[in-house]
Each structure stands twice: as structure tokens, then as C-alpha cells.
PDB file of C-alpha atoms and ligand atoms in Angstrom:
ATOM      1  CA  MET A   1      80.919  93.240  86.174  1.00  0.00           C
ATOM      2  CA  ASP A   2      79.144  89.990  85.604  1.00  0.00           C
ATOM      3  CA  VAL A   3      78.146  88.722  89.194  1.00  0.00           C
ATOM      4  CA  PRO A   4      74.344  88.063  88.393  1.00  0.00           C
ATOM      5  CA  GLY A   5      74.135  85.462  91.296  1.00  0.00           C
ATOM      6  CA  PHE A   6      74.818  84.908  94.916  1.00  0.00           C
ATOM      7  CA  ALA A   7      78.214  85.447  96.958  1.00  0.00           C
ATOM      8  CA  LEU A   8      79.668  83.898  99.746  1.00  0.00           C
ATOM      9  CA  ILE A   9      82.375  86.708 101.558  1.00  0.00           C
ATOM     10  CA  THR A  10      84.486  85.713 104.742  1.00  0.00           C
ATOM     11  CA  GLY A  11      85.714  88.949 106.797  1.00  0.00           C
ATOM     12  CA  ALA A  12      82.924  91.274 105.331  1.00  0.00           C
ATOM     13  CA  ALA A  13      82.508  93.025 108.285  1.00  0.00           C
ATOM     14  CA  SER A  14      85.595  94.962 107.742  1.00  0.00           C
ATOM     15  CA  GLY A  15      87.946  96.309 105.713  1.00  0.00           C
ATOM     16  CA  ILE A  16      88.485  94.423 101.860  1.00  0.00           C
ATOM     17  CA  GLY A  17      85.866  91.757 102.682  1.00  0.00           C
ATOM     18  CA  LYS A  18      83.284  94.825 103.771  1.00  0.00           C
ATOM     19  CA  ALA A  19      83.838  95.974 100.928  1.00  0.00           C
ATOM     20  CA  CYS A  20      84.074  93.233  98.660  1.00  0.00           C
ATOM     21  CA  ALA A  21      80.513  93.131  99.677  1.00  0.00           C
ATOM     22  CA  PHE A  22      79.377  96.774  98.721  1.00  0.00           C
ATOM     23  CA  ALA A  23      80.637  95.351  95.307  1.00  0.00           C
ATOM     24  CA  PHE A  24      79.126  92.960  95.117  1.00  0.00           C
ATOM     25  CA  ALA A  25      75.792  94.629  95.509  1.00  0.00           C
ATOM     26  CA  ARG A  26      75.964  97.495  93.238  1.00  0.00           C
ATOM     27  CA  GLU A  27      77.251  95.392  90.442  1.00  0.00           C
ATOM     28  CA  GLY A  28      73.887  93.430  90.556  1.00  0.00           C
ATOM     29  CA  CYS A  29      74.351  90.062  92.947  1.00  0.00           C
ATOM     30  CA  ALA A  30      71.110  88.601  93.504  1.00  0.00           C
ATOM     31  CA  GLY A  31      72.188  87.762  96.869  1.00  0.00           C
ATOM     32  CA  ILE A  32      74.998  88.278  99.332  1.00  0.00           C
ATOM     33  CA  ALA A  33      76.271  86.036 101.988  1.00  0.00           C
ATOM     34  CA  LEU A  34      78.473  87.754 105.211  1.00  0.00           C
ATOM     35  CA  LEU A  35      80.460  85.823 107.177  1.00  0.00           C
ATOM     36  CA  ASP A  36      82.732  86.895 110.216  1.00  0.00           C
ATOM     37  CA  LEU A  37      83.671  86.440 113.430  1.00  0.00           C
ATOM     38  CA  ASN A  38      82.425  90.058 114.302  1.00  0.00           C
ATOM     39  CA  ALA A  39      78.609  89.126 114.461  1.00  0.00           C
ATOM     40  CA  GLU A  40      77.646  93.157 115.642  1.00  0.00           C
ATOM     41  CA  ALA A  41      79.964  94.448 112.974  1.00  0.00           C
ATOM     42  CA  LEU A  42      78.103  91.612 110.231  1.00  0.00           C
ATOM     43  CA  SER A  43      74.876  93.319 111.261  1.00  0.00           C
ATOM     44  CA  SER A  44      76.017  97.136 110.333  1.00  0.00           C
ATOM     45  CA  VAL A  45      78.034  96.102 107.263  1.00  0.00           C
ATOM     46  CA  ARG A  46      74.462  94.293 106.144  1.00  0.00           C
ATOM     47  CA  ASN A  47      72.213  97.513 107.162  1.00  0.00           C
ATOM     48  CA  GLU A  48      74.851 100.177 105.661  1.00  0.00           C
ATOM     49  CA  ILE A  49      74.329  97.939 102.449  1.00  0.00           C
ATOM     50  CA  GLN A  50      70.386  97.162 102.751  1.00  0.00           C
ATOM     51  CA  ASN A  51      69.982 100.905 103.628  1.00  0.00           C
ATOM     52  CA  ILE A  52      71.749 101.705  99.738  1.00  0.00           C
ATOM     53  CA  ILE A  53      69.675  99.105  98.781  1.00  0.00           C
ATOM     54  CA  ASP A  54      66.373 100.676  99.877  1.00  0.00           C
ATOM     55  CA  LYS A  55      67.385 103.618  98.400  1.00  0.00           C
ATOM     56  CA  ARG A  56      68.381 103.069  94.439  1.00  0.00           C
ATOM     57  CA  ASP A  57      66.068 103.728  91.673  1.00  0.00           C
ATOM     58  CA  ASP A  58      68.119 101.693  89.304  1.00  0.00           C
ATOM     59  CA  ASN A  59      66.174  98.707  87.974  1.00  0.00           C
ATOM     60  CA  LYS A  60      68.998  96.128  89.035  1.00  0.00           C
ATOM     61  CA  PRO A  61      67.313  93.505  90.777  1.00  0.00           C
ATOM     62  CA  THR A  62      67.370  93.747  94.971  1.00  0.00           C
ATOM     63  CA  CYS A  63      69.531  91.832  96.635  1.00  0.00           C
ATOM     64  CA  ARG A  64      69.314  89.198  99.531  1.00  0.00           C
ATOM     65  CA  ILE A  65      71.628  89.578 102.917  1.00  0.00           C
ATOM     66  CA  GLU A  66      72.263  87.162 104.568  1.00  0.00           C
ATOM     67  CA  ILE A  67      74.677  87.605 107.778  1.00  0.00           C
ATOM     68  CA  LEU A  68      76.401  84.277 109.009  1.00  0.00           C
ATOM     69  CA  PRO A  69      78.748  85.168 112.007  1.00  0.00           C
ATOM     70  CA  THR A  70      81.432  81.970 111.669  1.00  0.00           C
ATOM     71  CA  ASP A  71      84.707  81.597 112.908  1.00  0.00           C
ATOM     72  CA  VAL A  72      86.307  80.447 109.708  1.00  0.00           C
ATOM     73  CA  THR A  73      88.875  77.757 111.933  1.00  0.00           C
ATOM     74  CA  ASN A  74      85.838  76.278 113.269  1.00  0.00           C
ATOM     75  CA  GLU A  75      85.808  73.133 110.349  1.00  0.00           C
ATOM     76  CA  ASP A  76      82.470  72.185 111.927  1.00  0.00           C
ATOM     77  CA  GLN A  77      80.911  75.319 111.425  1.00  0.00           C
ATOM     78  CA  VAL A  78      82.243  76.208 108.489  1.00  0.00           C
ATOM     79  CA  THR A  79      80.704  73.402 106.896  1.00  0.00           C
ATOM     80  CA  ASP A  80      77.019  73.973 108.605  1.00  0.00           C
ATOM     81  CA  HIS A  81      76.792  77.661 107.158  1.00  0.00           C
ATOM     82  CA  VAL A  82      78.054  77.005 103.842  1.00  0.00           C
ATOM     83  CA  GLN A  83      75.244  74.411 103.226  1.00  0.00           C
ATOM     84  CA  ALA A  84      73.159  76.781 104.961  1.00  0.00           C
ATOM     85  CA  VAL A  85      73.636  79.318 102.345  1.00  0.00           C
ATOM     86  CA  ALA A  86      73.666  77.350  99.104  1.00  0.00           C
ATOM     87  CA  LYS A  87      69.848  76.386 100.802  1.00  0.00           C
ATOM     88  CA  ALA A  88      68.768  79.467 101.533  1.00  0.00           C
ATOM     89  CA  PHE A  89      70.265  80.916  98.022  1.00  0.00           C
ATOM     90  CA  GLY A  90      69.744  77.826  96.329  1.00  0.00           C
ATOM     91  CA  ARG A  91      73.090  77.813  94.848  1.00  0.00           C
ATOM     92  CA  ILE A  92      76.967  79.429  95.672  1.00  0.00           C
ATOM     93  CA  ASP A  93      78.432  81.834  92.644  1.00  0.00           C
ATOM     94  CA  TYR A  94      81.222  83.036  94.315  1.00  0.00           C
ATOM     95  CA  VAL A  95      83.393  82.633  96.862  1.00  0.00           C
ATOM     96  CA  VAL A  96      85.599  85.510  99.090  1.00  0.00           C
ATOM     97  CA  ASN A  97      88.298  84.154 101.122  1.00  0.00           C
ATOM     98  CA  ALA A  98      88.394  87.907 102.970  1.00  0.00           C
ATOM     99  CA  ALA A  99      88.552  86.538 106.758  1.00  0.00           C
ATOM    100  CA  GLY A 100      92.739  87.114 107.648  1.00  0.00           C
ATOM    101  CA  ILE A 101      94.963  87.718 110.711  1.00  0.00           C
ATOM    102  CA  ALA A 102      98.013  89.821 110.804  1.00  0.00           C
ATOM    103  CA  LEU A 103     100.704  89.924 113.526  1.00  0.00           C
ATOM    104  CA  LYS A 104     104.571  90.345 113.882  1.00  0.00           C
ATOM    105  CA  HIS A 105     106.992  88.450 115.603  1.00  0.00           C
ATOM    106  CA  ALA A 106     109.230  90.264 118.001  1.00  0.00           C
ATOM    107  CA  GLY A 107     112.550  89.511 117.115  1.00  0.00           C
ATOM    108  CA  GLY A 108     112.029  87.745 114.302  1.00  0.00           C
ATOM    109  CA  ALA A 109     111.427  84.195 113.102  1.00  0.00           C
ATOM    110  CA  ALA A 110     113.982  82.678 116.035  1.00  0.00           C
ATOM    111  CA  TYR A 111     111.405  83.735 118.830  1.00  0.00           C
ATOM    112  CA  ALA A 112     107.975  83.055 116.630  1.00  0.00           C
ATOM    113  CA  THR A 113     105.846  81.737 119.189  1.00  0.00           C
ATOM    114  CA  THR A 114     104.570  78.142 118.466  1.00  0.00           C
ATOM    115  CA  GLU A 115     100.563  79.604 119.374  1.00  0.00           C
ATOM    116  CA  SER A 116     101.165  82.989 117.196  1.00  0.00           C
ATOM    117  CA  TRP A 117     102.410  80.486 114.402  1.00  0.00           C
ATOM    118  CA  GLN A 118      99.679  78.528 114.889  1.00  0.00           C
ATOM    119  CA  ARG A 119      97.075  80.888 115.178  1.00  0.00           C
ATOM    120  CA  VAL A 120      97.880  82.799 111.556  1.00  0.00           C
ATOM    121  CA  LEU A 121      98.286  79.747 109.917  1.00  0.00           C
ATOM    122  CA  ASP A 122      94.872  78.643 111.514  1.00  0.00           C
ATOM    123  CA  VAL A 123      92.577  81.601 110.476  1.00  0.00           C
ATOM    124  CA  ASN A 124      94.618  82.249 107.174  1.00  0.00           C
ATOM    125  CA  LEU A 125      95.602  78.805 105.491  1.00  0.00           C
ATOM    126  CA  ASN A 126      93.187  76.870 107.065  1.00  0.00           C
ATOM    127  CA  GLY A 127      90.562  78.830 107.401  1.00  0.00           C
ATOM    128  CA  THR A 128      90.364  79.512 103.724  1.00  0.00           C
ATOM    129  CA  PHE A 129      90.709  75.831 102.867  1.00  0.00           C
ATOM    130  CA  TYR A 130      88.022  74.634 104.941  1.00  0.00           C
ATOM    131  CA  VAL A 131      85.904  77.395 103.082  1.00  0.00           C
ATOM    132  CA  LEU A 132      87.134  76.336  99.456  1.00  0.00           C
ATOM    133  CA  ARG A 133      86.524  72.848 100.498  1.00  0.00           C
ATOM    134  CA  ALA A 134      82.652  73.118 101.622  1.00  0.00           C
ATOM    135  CA  SER A 135      82.112  75.109  98.388  1.00  0.00           C
ATOM    136  CA  ALA A 136      83.470  73.519  95.893  1.00  0.00           C
ATOM    137  CA  ARG A 137      81.427  70.495  96.855  1.00  0.00           C
ATOM    138  CA  ILE A 138      78.633  72.487  96.463  1.00  0.00           C
ATOM    139  CA  MET A 139      79.247  74.371  93.020  1.00  0.00           C
ATOM    140  CA  LEU A 140      80.862  71.193  91.007  1.00  0.00           C
ATOM    141  CA  THR A 141      77.378  69.750  91.442  1.00  0.00           C
ATOM    142  CA  GLN A 142      75.598  73.032  90.652  1.00  0.00           C
ATOM    143  CA  GLU A 143      74.411  73.963  86.836  1.00  0.00           C
ATOM    144  CA  PRO A 144      76.831  75.771  85.077  1.00  0.00           C
ATOM    145  CA  ILE A 145      75.085  79.834  85.277  1.00  0.00           C
ATOM    146  CA  LEU A 146      73.653  81.746  82.390  1.00  0.00           C
ATOM    147  CA  SER A 147      76.530  84.671  81.582  1.00  0.00           C
ATOM    148  CA  SER A 148      75.358  87.811  80.145  1.00  0.00           C
ATOM    149  CA  LEU A 149      78.784  88.322  78.258  1.00  0.00           C
ATOM    150  CA  ASN A 150      78.271  86.355  74.851  1.00  0.00           C
ATOM    151  CA  ASN A 151      79.268  83.245  73.875  1.00  0.00           C
ATOM    152  CA  ARG A 152      81.441  82.708  76.951  1.00  0.00           C
ATOM    153  CA  PRO A 153      81.681  79.529  78.619  1.00  0.00           C
ATOM    154  CA  LEU A 154      79.835  79.316  81.727  1.00  0.00           C
ATOM    155  CA  GLN A 155      80.362  78.849  84.801  1.00  0.00           C
ATOM    156  CA  ARG A 156      79.664  76.639  87.470  1.00  0.00           C
ATOM    157  CA  GLY A 157      81.457  78.771  90.488  1.00  0.00           C
ATOM    158  CA  SER A 158      83.963  80.573  91.190  1.00  0.00           C
ATOM    159  CA  ILE A 159      86.440  81.194  94.057  1.00  0.00           C
ATOM    160  CA  VAL A 160      88.957  83.612  95.027  1.00  0.00           C
ATOM    161  CA  ASN A 161      91.332  83.481  97.548  1.00  0.00           C
ATOM    162  CA  PHE A 162      93.461  86.130  99.695  1.00  0.00           C
ATOM    163  CA  SER A 163      97.139  85.688  99.752  1.00  0.00           C
ATOM    164  CA  SER A 164      99.289  89.107  99.865  1.00  0.00           C
ATOM    165  CA  ILE A 165     102.477  91.046  98.563  1.00  0.00           C
ATOM    166  CA  GLN A 166     104.043  88.788 101.124  1.00  0.00           C
ATOM    167  CA  GLY A 167     102.435  85.244  99.459  1.00  0.00           C
ATOM    168  CA  VAL A 168     105.539  86.191  96.615  1.00  0.00           C
ATOM    169  CA  VAL A 169     107.969  88.031  99.133  1.00  0.00           C
ATOM    170  CA  GLY A 170     109.094  87.830 102.139  1.00  0.00           C
ATOM    171  CA  ILE A 171     109.512  91.170 104.690  1.00  0.00           C
ATOM    172  CA  THR A 172     111.151  91.423 108.044  1.00  0.00           C
ATOM    173  CA  LEU A 173     109.594  89.962 111.504  1.00  0.00           C
ATOM    174  CA  SER A 174     106.414  88.450 109.630  1.00  0.00           C
ATOM    175  CA  THR A 175     107.002  84.489 109.067  1.00  0.00           C
ATOM    176  CA  ALA A 176     103.743  83.090 109.835  1.00  0.00           C
ATOM    177  CA  TYR A 177     101.968  85.523 107.919  1.00  0.00           C
ATOM    178  CA  THR A 178     104.388  85.633 104.277  1.00  0.00           C
ATOM    179  CA  ALA A 179     104.487  81.554 105.657  1.00  0.00           C
ATOM    180  CA  SER A 180     100.590  81.982 105.300  1.00  0.00           C
ATOM    181  CA  LYS A 181      99.573  84.110 102.287  1.00  0.00           C
ATOM    182  CA  HIS A 182     102.704  81.893 100.206  1.00  0.00           C
ATOM    183  CA  ALA A 183     100.474  78.401 100.713  1.00  0.00           C
ATOM    184  CA  ILE A 184      96.927  80.000  99.547  1.00  0.00           C
ATOM    185  CA  LEU A 185      98.879  80.276  96.400  1.00  0.00           C
ATOM    186  CA  GLY A 186      99.849  76.850  96.586  1.00  0.00           C
ATOM    187  CA  LEU A 187      96.530  75.889  97.295  1.00  0.00           C
ATOM    188  CA  THR A 188      94.972  78.138  94.649  1.00  0.00           C
ATOM    189  CA  ARG A 189      97.369  76.530  92.246  1.00  0.00           C
ATOM    190  CA  SER A 190      95.858  72.760  93.210  1.00  0.00           C
ATOM    191  CA  ALA A 191      93.164  73.318  93.382  1.00  0.00           C
ATOM    192  CA  SER A 192      92.409  75.058  90.424  1.00  0.00           C
ATOM    193  CA  GLU A 193      94.194  72.544  88.965  1.00  0.00           C
ATOM    194  CA  ASP A 194      91.316  69.780  90.397  1.00  0.00           C
ATOM    195  CA  TYR A 195      88.644  71.877  88.638  1.00  0.00           C
ATOM    196  CA  ALA A 196      89.813  74.123  85.911  1.00  0.00           C
ATOM    197  CA  ASN A 197      88.072  71.624  82.662  1.00  0.00           C
ATOM    198  CA  GLN A 198      84.869  71.116  84.810  1.00  0.00           C
ATOM    199  CA  GLY A 199      83.542  75.084  85.509  1.00  0.00           C
ATOM    200  CA  LEU A 200      85.017  75.917  88.503  1.00  0.00           C
ATOM    201  CA  ARG A 201      87.500  78.538  88.209  1.00  0.00           C
ATOM    202  CA  ILE A 202      89.667  79.237  91.220  1.00  0.00           C
ATOM    203  CA  ASN A 203      92.173  82.055  91.895  1.00  0.00           C
ATOM    204  CA  ALA A 204      94.282  84.600  94.223  1.00  0.00           C
ATOM    205  CA  VAL A 205      94.610  87.763  94.604  1.00  0.00           C
ATOM    206  CA  CYS A 206      97.171  89.916  95.778  1.00  0.00           C
ATOM    207  CA  PRO A 207      97.084  93.092  97.510  1.00  0.00           C
ATOM    208  CA  GLY A 208      99.801  95.359  98.377  1.00  0.00           C
ATOM    209  CA  TYR A 209      99.396  98.277 101.473  1.00  0.00           C
ATOM    210  CA  THR A 210      96.118  98.701 101.945  1.00  0.00           C
ATOM    211  CA  GLU A 211      93.721 101.051 104.377  1.00  0.00           C
ATOM    212  CA  THR A 212      91.931  98.800 106.291  1.00  0.00           C
ATOM    213  CA  PRO A 213      91.354  97.872 110.400  1.00  0.00           C
ATOM    214  CA  MET A 214      94.915  95.546 109.691  1.00  0.00           C
ATOM    215  CA  THR A 215      96.839  98.372 109.054  1.00  0.00           C
ATOM    216  CA  THR A 216      95.400 101.696 110.070  1.00  0.00           C
ATOM    217  CA  LYS A 217      94.667 100.310 113.799  1.00  0.00           C
ATOM    218  CA  ASN A 218      97.615 100.751 115.210  1.00  0.00           C
ATOM    219  CA  PRO A 219      99.355 104.584 114.814  1.00  0.00           C
ATOM    220  CA  GLU A 220     103.039 103.307 114.740  1.00  0.00           C
ATOM    221  CA  VAL A 221     102.502 100.373 112.500  1.00  0.00           C
ATOM    222  CA  LEU A 222     100.281 102.747 110.074  1.00  0.00           C
ATOM    223  CA  LYS A 223     102.980 105.459 109.705  1.00  0.00           C
ATOM    224  CA  ALA A 224     106.343 102.810 109.166  1.00  0.00           C
ATOM    225  CA  MET A 225     103.654 101.585 107.209  1.00  0.00           C
ATOM    226  CA  GLN A 226     103.162 105.490 104.849  1.00  0.00           C
ATOM    227  CA  GLU A 227     107.054 105.706 105.462  1.00  0.00           C
ATOM    228  CA  ARG A 228     108.194 102.830 103.466  1.00  0.00           C
ATOM    229  CA  VAL A 229     104.871 103.275 101.272  1.00  0.00           C
ATOM    230  CA  GLN A 230     107.161 106.212  99.788  1.00  0.00           C
ATOM    231  CA  THR A 231     110.307 104.638  98.519  1.00  0.00           C
ATOM    232  CA  ALA A 232     108.966 100.891  98.280  1.00  0.00           C
ATOM    233  CA  VAL A 233     106.020 101.360  96.206  1.00  0.00           C
ATOM    234  CA  PRO A 234     106.355 102.779  92.615  1.00  0.00           C
ATOM    235  CA  MET A 235     102.646 104.727  93.360  1.00  0.00           C
ATOM    236  CA  GLN A 236     103.529 105.544  96.716  1.00  0.00           C
ATOM    237  CA  ARG A 237     100.925 105.661  97.981  1.00  0.00           C
ATOM    238  CA  MET A 238      98.598 102.557 100.527  1.00  0.00           C
ATOM    239  CA  GLY A 239      95.540 100.782  98.258  1.00  0.00           C
ATOM    240  CA  ARG A 240      92.151 101.523  99.226  1.00  0.00           C
ATOM    241  CA  PRO A 241      89.595  98.750  99.974  1.00  0.00           C
ATOM    242  CA  GLU A 242      87.462  99.622  97.116  1.00  0.00           C
ATOM    243  CA  GLU A 243      90.425  98.880  94.384  1.00  0.00           C
ATOM    244  CA  ILE A 244      91.321  95.430  95.442  1.00  0.00           C
ATOM    245  CA  ALA A 245      87.226  94.326  95.880  1.00  0.00           C
ATOM    246  CA  ASP A 246      87.274  95.750  91.679  1.00  0.00           C
ATOM    247  CA  ALA A 247      89.676  92.901  91.336  1.00  0.00           C
ATOM    248  CA  VAL A 248      88.055  90.863  93.182  1.00  0.00           C
ATOM    249  CA  LEU A 249      85.143  91.147  90.966  1.00  0.00           C
ATOM    250  CA  TYR A 250      86.638  91.134  87.896  1.00  0.00           C
ATOM    251  CA  LEU A 251      87.949  87.107  89.335  1.00  0.00           C
ATOM    252  CA  ALA A 252      84.902  86.058  90.566  1.00  0.00           C
ATOM    253  CA  GLY A 253      82.633  86.832  87.712  1.00  0.00           C
ATOM    254  CA  GLY A 254      81.997  86.205  83.815  1.00  0.00           C
ATOM    255  CA  ARG A 255      84.642  88.568  82.790  1.00  0.00           C
ATOM    256  CA  SER A 256      87.943  86.467  83.867  1.00  0.00           C
ATOM    257  CA  SER A 257      86.196  83.103  82.118  1.00  0.00           C
ATOM    258  CA  PHE A 258      89.622  82.088  80.543  1.00  0.00           C
ATOM    259  CA  VAL A 259      91.118  83.336  84.157  1.00  0.00           C
ATOM    260  CA  THR A 260      92.308  80.542  86.851  1.00  0.00           C
ATOM    261  CA  GLY A 261      94.987  79.331  89.014  1.00  0.00           C
ATOM    262  CA  SER A 262      96.241  82.555  88.794  1.00  0.00           C
ATOM    263  CA  ALA A 263      98.071  85.337  91.811  1.00  0.00           C
ATOM    264  CA  LEU A 264      96.136  88.702  90.934  1.00  0.00           C
ATOM    265  CA  ALA A 265      99.097  91.514  92.167  1.00  0.00           C
ATOM    266  CA  VAL A 266      96.569  95.316  92.904  1.00  0.00           C
ATOM    267  CA  ASP A 267      99.688  96.503  94.560  1.00  0.00           C
ATOM    268  CA  GLY A 268     100.796  99.738  93.122  1.00  0.00           C
ATOM    269  CA  GLY A 269     103.541  97.782  91.655  1.00  0.00           C
ATOM    270  CA  TYR A 270     105.461  96.850  94.856  1.00  0.00           C
ATOM    271  CA  THR A 271     105.404  92.835  93.152  1.00  0.00           C
ATOM    272  CA  SER A 272     107.141  94.697  90.124  1.00  0.00           C
ATOM    273  CA  ARG A 273     110.407  95.998  91.091  1.00  0.00           C
TER     274      ARG A 273
HETATM  275  N1  NAD B   1      95.162  95.713 104.545  1.00  0.00           N
HETATM  276  C1  NAD B   1      95.930  94.752 103.497  1.00  0.00           C
HETATM  277  O1  NAD B   1      97.647  95.504 103.423  1.00  0.00           O
HETATM  278  C2  NAD B   1      96.258  93.525 103.223  1.00  0.00           C
HETATM  279  C3  NAD B   1      97.835  93.222 102.297  1.00  0.00           C
HETATM  280  C4  NAD B   1      97.393  92.565 102.136  1.00  0.00           C
HETATM  281  C5  NAD B   1      96.821  91.166 101.843  1.00  0.00           C
HETATM  282  N2  NAD B   1      95.721  91.475 103.155  1.00  0.00           N
HETATM  283  C6  NAD B   1      94.448  90.424 103.810  1.00  0.00           C
HETATM  284  O2  NAD B   1      93.259  90.956 102.799  1.00  0.00           O
HETATM  285  C7  NAD B   1      92.351  90.427 103.620  1.00  0.00           C
HETATM  286  C8  NAD B   1      91.392  90.946 104.190  1.00  0.00           C
HETATM  287  O3  NAD B   1      92.115  92.119 105.469  1.00  0.00           O
HETATM  288  P1  NAD B   1      91.567  93.363 105.896  1.00  0.00           P
HETATM  289  O4  NAD B   1      93.209  93.653 105.595  1.00  0.00           O
HETATM  290  O5  NAD B   1      90.414  93.503 104.935  1.00  0.00           O
HETATM  291  O6  NAD B   1      91.196  93.122 107.457  1.00  0.00           O
HETATM  292  P2  NAD B   1      90.877  93.521 108.458  1.00  0.00           P
HETATM  293  O7  NAD B   1      91.337  93.252 109.995  1.00  0.00           O
HETATM  294  O8  NAD B   1      89.818  94.890 107.959  1.00  0.00           O
HETATM  295  O9  NAD B   1      89.012  92.373 108.034  1.00  0.00           O
HETATM  296  C9  NAD B   1      89.930  90.841 107.958  1.00  0.00           C
HETATM  297  C10 NAD B   1      88.242  90.744 108.879  1.00  0.00           C
HETATM  298  O10 NAD B   1      88.435  89.231 109.184  1.00  0.00           O
HETATM  299  C11 NAD B   1      87.603  88.211 110.097  1.00  0.00           C
HETATM  300  N3  NAD B   1      88.487  87.517 110.847  1.00  0.00           N
HETATM  301  C12 NAD B   1      89.182  87.071 111.748  1.00  0.00           C
HETATM  302  N4  NAD B   1      89.633  86.058 112.263  1.00  0.00           N
HETATM  303  C13 NAD B   1      88.827  85.860 111.442  1.00  0.00           C
HETATM  304  C14 NAD B   1      88.008  84.224 112.390  1.00  0.00           C
HETATM  305  N5  NAD B   1      88.687  83.205 112.708  1.00  0.00           N
HETATM  306  N6  NAD B   1      86.750  83.331 111.385  1.00  0.00           N
HETATM  307  C15 NAD B   1      86.221  85.434 110.440  1.00  0.00           C
HETATM  308  N7  NAD B   1      86.376  86.125 110.229  1.00  0.00           N
HETATM  309  C16 NAD B   1      87.930  86.524 110.631  1.00  0.00           C
HETATM  310  C17 NAD B   1      88.366  90.015 110.908  1.00  0.00           C
HETATM  311  O11 NAD B   1      86.396  89.626 112.129  1.00  0.00           O
HETATM  312  C18 NAD B   1      87.968  90.823 110.243  1.00  0.00           C
HETATM  313  O12 NAD B   1      86.194  91.396 110.097  1.00  0.00           O
HETATM  314  C19 NAD B   1      92.935  89.250 105.152  1.00  0.00           C
HETATM  315  O13 NAD B   1      93.753  88.150 104.432  1.00  0.00           O
HETATM  316  C20 NAD B   1      94.528  90.065 104.518  1.00  0.00           C
HETATM  317  O14 NAD B   1      95.638  88.982 105.421  1.00  0.00           O
HETATM  318  C21 NAD B   1      95.587  92.647 103.431  1.00  0.00           C
END
């Protein structure tokens, strides 16, 4: 998948971010820096990936793994940790902004609390912005990476932000989440224009209903989702985290060399209706 460089992945302790960490390590990334609020789970993910690397007998170069417990809503901590990753690896080639939270507002927008609104916007939108800003500053000053694909323009960096089907459509009782995911597309499109001619690409992925702790931890939510999927999703199933990670690999690496400012739906056809 042409991801030979160094990756920084947020939300890497669970679900899609975790699947991305496995995918980058598997596809020959030189190093992955894993950031998440959950230090314990982050450590388990690191050990799981390290075990796989230690056992493999292919000729791929080894993948360095760094873990940095991080709260993406903490602007100073994000800046410090992104700089620390750049120092440890010497550069950052791919950023995956997967940290996120979801919640429903009982009674809808009319009864949404300011606290829940702010929390969702803080993590999903501000957190993504802080990581994007700190990473872009580093990427813009580094030499473009050598691509293994012939005759492709080289890339200085590639950032993948996490929107959602809720970045394109509204879903009931999800005011803050839907607003945050729509805003991610605005952030992605605007920032991508800023640096499109400097070898820094910025894209978004829009997953549909995907089986992760976000959607499976509450049995009632999961049951409602599985029922909804039967009528709302043309493929009539939920996605798997690995299926989203493959889209992220594509957007991060050299195969998407002419793609920037895009919003890639990976949703079993949900938004095509
Ligand atoms: N699962 C889905 O159906 C679905 C659909 C569309 C979009 N998404 C998006 O994909 C991304 C990943 O979601 P997931 O399903 O893997 O969820 P998940 O709950 O499995 O993982 C999210 C991770 O983000 C971390 N996180 C939360 N707040 C954080 C903070 N302040 N700082 C650092 N890390 C923090 C959590 O600890 C967790 O490890 C999210 O942005 C989500 O909105 C998910």
C-alpha cells in the first residue's frame, strides 16, 4: 500500500484507530506512534503488534512502535507529543485522526446539554484540529518521502481525518456528533487547499456503521443499529474496522497521490441512496 514512512495515529487504543495501527505495521511502515486517552489499552495494542512483528518471517523492515497517552483536547499536550514523535522518528509522514466520541441527546437538539455539546466538539473537532495543526507544521518543513510507485509526485505528508456518514447526512438525536463530523469535512477541505501545491495532502474518511466498541458496547444501541442496517444500508451489514483501515491506508499512502480535500465514503452504500 506504499506506506514506507512514519505514522502517527490517534484513537489507536480501540476500534478503527487500533485497526489502523495493525494495518500500518503490516504494510511495512517504518514506525507508528500510537496516541490515545486510554494508556492501559494503548500498551496492550503495542504488545499485540510487537508480538506479530517478532513472529513474522517476511523481509519487511521492522516497525518501531511508540505509545504516547494523550488527551487530544489538551492543546499543549498534543503539540508536545506531536513534536516528540517527530523527534523520535525524524519525521511524520502520515497522520490518522481517529480519536472520537459519540453520544445521543435524549429528546434531541432542544434538550441537548451545553456540556455534552462542548465535550463532543472538543474531542471530535478541536482535537482533530490540534493534531492537524501541530503535524502540518512539521510536515511542511520536511523533505518529501521517496515513493515506491514510479513517476508519482513525492509527498511531504498526508493527513487523514475522521468524519462519518454523519458528516454528510443527519441522524436523529445526534446533534453534536453530526455537527462535529460535518465540521471535520470543512476543516479537511479548507486545510487541504492551503497546502495542496506543497506536497501535503489532507483527506477525510466517512465510515458508515462499523463494529467497534463505540457501537457494540451498549447492547441496546447495537441491536437498534443492526435492525437499522437491514433497511438503511444497501449491503445490509455493518462494516469491520479493518475495512475502514484499508481506506485510510489508501488515503495516507502514495497510491492516492492525486487525491486531496476528498471525503471517502466507506459505508456499504448508505450515502449513495
Ligand atoms: N464505529 C462507527 O460506526 C463509526 C462510524 C463513523 C465514524 N466513526 C469515527 O471513527 C473514529 C473511531 O471510532 P471507533 O468506532 O473506533 O471508536 P472507539 O470508541 O472504538 O475508539 C475511539 C478511541 O478514541 C479514544 N479517545 C476518546 N477521547 C479521546 C481523547 N480526548 N483523547 C485521545 N483519545 C480519545 C478512545 O479512548 C478510544 O480508544 C471516531 O472518530 C468515530 O467518530 C466511527
